[in-house]
Short mmCIF file of C-alpha atoms and ligand atoms in Angstrom, two decimals:
data_model
loop_
_atom_site.label_atom_id
_atom_site.label_comp_id
_atom_site.label_asym_id
_atom_site.label_seq_id
_atom_site.Cartn_x
_atom_site.Cartn_y
_atom_site.Cartn_z
CA MET A 1 -6.17 90.16 -23.34
CA ASN A 2 -8.84 92.37 -21.77
CA ALA A 3 -8.40 95.00 -19.05
CA MET A 4 -10.02 92.92 -16.29
CA MET A 5 -7.73 89.97 -16.98
CA GLU A 6 -4.67 92.25 -17.00
CA GLN A 7 -5.63 93.64 -13.61
CA ALA A 8 -6.37 90.16 -12.25
CA ILE A 9 -2.88 89.04 -13.37
CA GLN A 10 -1.34 91.93 -11.43
CA HIS A 11 -3.38 90.97 -8.35
CA VAL A 12 -2.22 87.36 -8.60
CA LYS A 13 1.42 88.49 -8.88
CA ASP A 14 0.94 90.73 -5.83
CA ALA A 15 -0.45 87.73 -3.96
CA GLY A 16 2.69 85.84 -5.03
CA GLU A 17 4.79 88.53 -3.40
CA LEU A 18 2.77 88.07 -0.22
CA VAL A 19 3.59 84.33 -0.36
CA ARG A 20 7.33 85.02 -0.73
CA ASN A 21 7.30 87.62 2.07
CA LYS A 22 5.22 85.63 4.55
CA TYR A 23 6.83 82.25 3.84
CA LYS A 24 9.23 82.57 6.80
CA GLU A 25 6.29 82.92 9.24
CA LEU A 26 4.40 79.83 8.11
CA GLN A 27 1.77 78.54 10.58
CA VAL A 28 0.25 75.16 9.76
CA GLU A 29 -3.09 73.67 10.79
CA GLU A 30 -4.36 70.16 9.95
CA LYS A 31 -7.85 70.19 8.33
CA GLY A 32 -8.06 66.43 7.94
CA PHE A 33 -5.63 63.51 7.76
CA ALA A 34 -2.52 64.83 5.89
CA ASN A 35 -4.58 67.79 4.64
CA TYR A 36 -3.35 71.19 5.77
CA VAL A 37 -4.16 74.87 5.67
CA THR A 38 -1.69 77.63 6.55
CA ASN A 39 -1.83 81.32 7.44
CA ILE A 40 -0.57 81.94 3.88
CA ASP A 41 -3.56 80.15 2.26
CA MET A 42 -5.85 82.35 4.38
CA ALA A 43 -3.97 85.61 3.74
CA VAL A 44 -3.86 85.05 -0.04
CA GLN A 45 -7.55 84.17 -0.10
CA GLN A 46 -8.48 87.30 1.86
CA GLN A 47 -6.38 89.58 -0.34
CA LEU A 48 -7.70 88.07 -3.58
CA HIS A 49 -11.27 88.19 -2.31
CA GLU A 50 -10.97 91.94 -1.76
CA VAL A 51 -9.25 92.91 -4.99
CA LEU A 52 -11.02 90.50 -7.36
CA SER A 53 -14.46 91.33 -5.95
CA ALA A 54 -13.66 95.01 -6.47
CA LEU A 55 -12.77 94.27 -10.11
CA SER A 56 -16.11 92.62 -10.75
CA PRO A 57 -18.57 93.42 -7.92
CA ASN A 58 -21.42 91.20 -9.16
CA SER A 59 -19.34 88.05 -9.44
CA VAL A 60 -19.49 85.14 -7.02
CA PHE A 61 -16.16 84.40 -5.27
CA ILE A 62 -15.64 80.63 -4.98
CA SER A 63 -12.49 79.71 -3.05
CA GLU A 64 -11.16 76.64 -1.26
CA GLU A 65 -10.89 78.08 2.24
CA ASN A 66 -14.32 79.80 2.21
CA GLU A 67 -16.68 78.35 4.80
CA THR A 68 -19.32 77.75 2.12
CA ASN A 69 -19.32 78.03 -1.67
CA ASP A 70 -22.01 78.20 -4.34
CA TYR A 71 -20.35 75.76 -6.75
CA ALA A 72 -23.29 75.43 -9.10
CA THR A 73 -23.86 79.15 -9.70
CA LYS A 74 -24.35 80.20 -13.31
CA LYS A 75 -23.46 83.81 -12.48
CA SER A 76 -20.09 85.29 -13.36
CA ARG A 77 -17.60 83.80 -10.94
CA TRP A 78 -14.03 83.76 -9.68
CA ILE A 79 -12.82 80.26 -8.87
CA VAL A 80 -9.74 80.45 -6.68
CA ASP A 81 -7.27 78.13 -5.04
CA PRO A 82 -5.25 80.56 -2.90
CA ILE A 83 -2.45 78.03 -2.47
CA ASP A 84 -2.53 74.96 -4.67
CA GLY A 85 0.12 72.63 -3.27
CA THR A 86 -0.06 73.38 0.44
CA THR A 87 1.77 70.15 1.31
CA ASN A 88 4.57 71.12 -1.08
CA LEU A 89 4.66 74.61 0.49
CA ILE A 90 5.00 73.21 3.99
CA HIS A 91 8.01 71.15 2.88
CA GLY A 92 9.67 73.93 0.89
CA TYR A 93 9.17 71.93 -2.32
CA PRO A 94 8.82 74.80 -4.76
CA HIS A 95 5.91 73.45 -6.82
CA VAL A 96 3.17 75.69 -5.50
CA ALA A 97 0.71 77.90 -7.33
CA ILE A 98 -1.95 80.53 -6.89
CA SER A 99 -4.74 79.47 -9.24
CA VAL A 100 -7.42 81.94 -10.35
CA ALA A 101 -10.11 81.41 -12.97
CA TYR A 102 -12.85 83.73 -14.12
CA TYR A 103 -15.91 82.29 -15.90
CA ASP A 104 -18.94 84.09 -17.28
CA GLU A 105 -21.30 83.47 -20.19
CA HIS A 106 -19.01 85.26 -22.68
CA GLN A 107 -15.49 84.41 -21.60
CA ARG A 108 -13.25 82.37 -19.38
CA PHE A 109 -9.71 83.02 -18.32
CA GLY A 110 -7.17 81.18 -16.20
CA ILE A 111 -4.13 82.48 -14.30
CA ILE A 112 -1.71 80.10 -12.59
CA TYR A 113 1.32 81.62 -10.87
CA ASN A 114 4.20 79.86 -9.14
CA PRO A 115 5.67 82.52 -6.84
CA PHE A 116 8.87 80.54 -6.29
CA ASN A 117 10.08 80.42 -9.89
CA ASP A 118 8.05 83.42 -11.10
CA GLU A 119 6.34 81.36 -13.80
CA LEU A 120 2.97 82.71 -14.89
CA PHE A 121 0.58 80.66 -17.05
CA THR A 122 -2.32 82.57 -18.58
CA ALA A 123 -5.09 81.85 -21.07
CA LEU A 124 -8.21 83.61 -22.27
CA SER A 125 -10.88 81.69 -24.17
CA GLY A 126 -10.19 81.81 -27.91
CA GLN A 127 -6.84 83.62 -27.48
CA GLY A 128 -4.34 80.84 -26.81
CA ALA A 129 -2.23 79.99 -23.76
CA PHE A 130 1.03 81.57 -22.58
CA VAL A 131 3.82 81.17 -20.06
CA ASN A 132 5.39 84.50 -19.07
CA GLY A 133 3.92 85.95 -22.27
CA GLU A 134 5.30 83.26 -24.61
CA ARG A 135 2.77 81.15 -26.50
CA ILE A 136 2.62 77.49 -25.37
CA HIS A 137 1.32 74.35 -27.05
CA VAL A 138 0.81 70.78 -25.95
CA SER A 139 3.35 68.17 -27.08
CA THR A 140 3.03 66.36 -30.40
CA ASN A 141 3.65 62.86 -29.01
CA GLN A 142 1.20 60.46 -30.65
CA LYS A 143 1.87 57.40 -28.49
CA LEU A 144 1.78 56.61 -24.81
CA SER A 145 5.06 54.73 -25.23
CA GLY A 146 6.84 58.05 -25.79
CA SER A 147 4.92 59.98 -23.13
CA ILE A 148 5.40 61.17 -19.57
CA ILE A 149 2.19 60.99 -17.55
CA GLY A 150 1.69 62.95 -14.34
CA PHE A 151 -0.70 61.75 -11.67
CA GLY A 152 -2.07 62.93 -8.35
CA LEU A 153 -3.11 61.13 -5.19
CA PRO A 154 -6.42 61.70 -3.40
CA TYR A 155 -6.61 63.02 0.17
CA ASP A 156 -9.24 60.33 0.77
CA ARG A 157 -6.93 57.33 1.26
CA THR A 158 -9.80 54.87 0.86
CA LYS A 159 -9.76 55.91 -2.81
CA SER A 160 -6.02 55.57 -3.39
CA GLY A 161 -6.27 51.92 -4.53
CA ALA A 162 -7.92 52.93 -7.81
CA THR A 163 -5.14 55.46 -8.44
CA PHE A 164 -2.36 52.94 -7.77
CA ARG A 165 -4.04 50.33 -10.02
CA MET A 166 -4.22 52.98 -12.76
CA VAL A 167 -0.55 53.94 -12.24
CA GLU A 168 0.57 50.31 -12.43
CA LYS A 169 -1.30 49.79 -15.73
CA VAL A 170 -0.25 53.07 -17.33
CA TYR A 171 3.38 52.59 -16.29
CA GLU A 172 3.48 49.28 -18.22
CA THR A 173 3.01 51.28 -21.43
CA CYS A 174 4.26 54.85 -21.00
CA GLN A 175 7.81 56.25 -20.92
CA ASP A 176 7.70 57.61 -17.34
CA MET A 177 5.32 58.85 -14.63
CA LYS A 178 5.53 61.74 -12.14
CA ARG A 179 3.67 62.75 -8.98
CA LYS A 180 4.65 66.35 -8.42
CA GLY A 181 1.54 68.40 -7.90
CA PRO A 182 -0.12 70.71 -7.55
CA ALA A 183 -3.02 69.99 -9.89
CA SER A 184 -3.04 73.45 -11.47
CA LEU A 185 0.66 73.22 -12.39
CA ASP A 186 0.28 69.61 -13.59
CA LEU A 187 -2.38 70.86 -16.04
CA ALA A 188 -0.22 73.83 -17.01
CA TYR A 189 2.75 71.50 -17.62
CA VAL A 190 0.64 69.40 -20.00
CA ALA A 191 -0.35 72.67 -21.71
CA ALA A 192 3.31 73.64 -22.07
CA GLY A 193 4.26 70.23 -23.50
CA ARG A 194 6.55 69.41 -20.54
CA ILE A 195 4.51 66.31 -19.80
CA ASP A 196 2.04 64.64 -22.16
CA GLY A 197 -0.81 63.82 -19.81
CA TYR A 198 -1.96 64.09 -16.20
CA VAL A 199 -4.55 62.01 -14.35
CA GLU A 200 -6.11 62.38 -10.90
CA LYS A 201 -9.22 61.37 -8.97
CA ASP A 202 -11.38 63.55 -6.74
CA LEU A 203 -10.24 66.99 -7.80
CA LYS A 204 -12.19 70.01 -6.65
CA ILE A 205 -13.39 72.83 -8.87
CA TRP A 206 -10.66 75.25 -7.65
CA ASP A 207 -7.87 72.76 -8.44
CA ILE A 208 -8.76 72.66 -12.13
CA ALA A 209 -10.85 75.70 -13.20
CA ALA A 210 -7.86 77.77 -14.37
CA GLY A 211 -5.84 74.76 -15.58
CA ILE A 212 -8.63 73.61 -17.90
CA VAL A 213 -8.69 76.97 -19.70
CA VAL A 214 -4.87 76.96 -20.02
CA LEU A 215 -4.80 73.36 -21.27
CA GLU A 216 -7.64 73.71 -23.77
CA GLU A 217 -6.20 76.94 -25.14
CA ALA A 218 -2.89 75.14 -25.65
CA GLY A 219 -4.60 72.44 -27.73
CA GLY A 220 -5.09 69.84 -25.00
CA ARG A 221 -8.07 67.69 -24.10
CA VAL A 222 -9.68 67.04 -20.76
CA SER A 223 -12.35 64.54 -19.70
CA ASP A 224 -13.38 62.45 -16.74
CA TRP A 225 -12.08 58.86 -16.33
CA MET A 226 -14.97 57.60 -18.50
CA GLY A 227 -14.03 59.95 -21.34
CA ARG A 228 -17.01 62.24 -20.77
CA ALA A 229 -16.77 66.02 -21.02
CA LEU A 230 -16.53 67.63 -17.58
CA GLU A 231 -19.82 68.95 -16.33
CA GLU A 232 -20.02 72.70 -15.55
CA GLY A 233 -20.29 73.62 -11.89
CA LEU A 234 -19.33 70.17 -10.62
CA TYR A 235 -17.69 70.41 -7.19
CA ILE A 236 -15.59 67.25 -7.43
CA THR A 237 -14.46 65.20 -10.40
CA ASP A 238 -11.93 62.69 -11.72
CA ILE A 239 -9.80 64.02 -14.54
CA VAL A 240 -7.80 62.78 -17.52
CA SER A 241 -5.90 65.51 -19.34
CA THR A 242 -3.61 65.08 -22.34
CA ASN A 243 -2.06 66.62 -25.42
CA SER A 244 -5.23 65.20 -27.12
CA HIS A 245 -3.28 62.73 -29.34
CA ILE A 246 -2.81 60.12 -26.61
CA HIS A 247 -6.18 60.71 -24.92
CA ASP A 248 -8.05 57.67 -26.23
CA GLU A 249 -5.09 55.33 -25.72
CA LEU A 250 -4.68 56.52 -22.12
CA LEU A 251 -8.43 56.31 -21.42
CA ALA A 252 -8.57 52.73 -22.69
CA ILE A 253 -5.82 51.70 -20.25
CA ILE A 254 -7.45 53.56 -17.37
CA ARG A 255 -10.70 51.71 -18.09
CA THR A 256 -8.95 48.32 -17.90
CA SER A 257 -7.49 49.33 -14.51
CA GLU A 258 -10.98 50.33 -13.29
CA ASN A 259 -12.36 46.89 -14.20
CA GLU A 260 -9.85 45.02 -12.05
C1 IPD B 301 -3.96 69.56 -3.83
C2 IPD B 301 -2.81 69.58 -4.80
C3 IPD B 301 -2.32 68.16 -5.02
C4 IPD B 301 -3.43 67.28 -5.54
C5 IPD B 301 -4.61 67.32 -4.59
C6 IPD B 301 -5.07 68.75 -4.41
P1 IPD B 301 -4.21 71.67 -2.19
O1 IPD B 301 -4.43 70.87 -3.58
O2 IPD B 301 -3.20 70.15 -6.03
O3 IPD B 301 -1.27 68.15 -5.96
O4 IPD B 301 -2.95 65.96 -5.66
O5 IPD B 301 -5.65 66.56 -5.11
O6 IPD B 301 -6.18 68.78 -3.56
O7 IPD B 301 -4.95 70.91 -1.12
O8 IPD B 301 -2.76 71.74 -1.96
O9 IPD B 301 -4.85 72.97 -2.51
CA1 CA B 302 -5.75 72.58 -4.61
CA1 CA B 303 -5.49 74.93 -1.69
#
């Protein structure tokens, strides 16, 4: 691990402490139908903006609650979701994460921290993936029939039909399915072998930037719903992530659901 990543990890843990301390004074605002932002999302973003920008002054700071973002920049960049799982947070459902990625032309790293169970997922390109310092690997399941598949639901309810058709098809073949969220932890759970795959439509760059590094460093595979590699700098994308062994089998079923 390099010095900048070590310092970034400390900053993310400090932001986690802010979440735990401020949680009692939660103020909620609706951004769109069933889509919320809280004073905690804003406070974490502000704190991370200050400390991460100080760590790397020439980097672009892309974050969900910024008014505008330069998604397509090729410069070194932080990609941050200050609170991934705001709906869970509002309900006291303790699956919530601070998700921070750093990408430049030489390296990428991902940090995903759940402040409620103190679980920290980290990965640096070429150096493997870890949870609380212990190496993690994807599961070895070779078949969908022995797999648990996570899925997410889009905020845009006009697009939920495609997700439910996919879930119906996949559920015919797999062992079980889960909708837990947030996206960053779903990816980290595939990386840790707790689930075997995770699928969602319409994810934003900050939902997945850190999770992709963690998953790939744990031996997993990620693509869009057509099986294509994810394009760099894309703001929004559909995602299929797996332990790699079941990827093609899962993709084939997703494609049949898309044709219905
Ligand atoms: C959301 C969560 C959720 C996923 C949504 C995301 P937010 O992020 O990750 O699990 O299903 O697609 O947008 O809005 O809580 O940061
Ligand atoms: Ca998110
Ligand atoms: Ca968020």
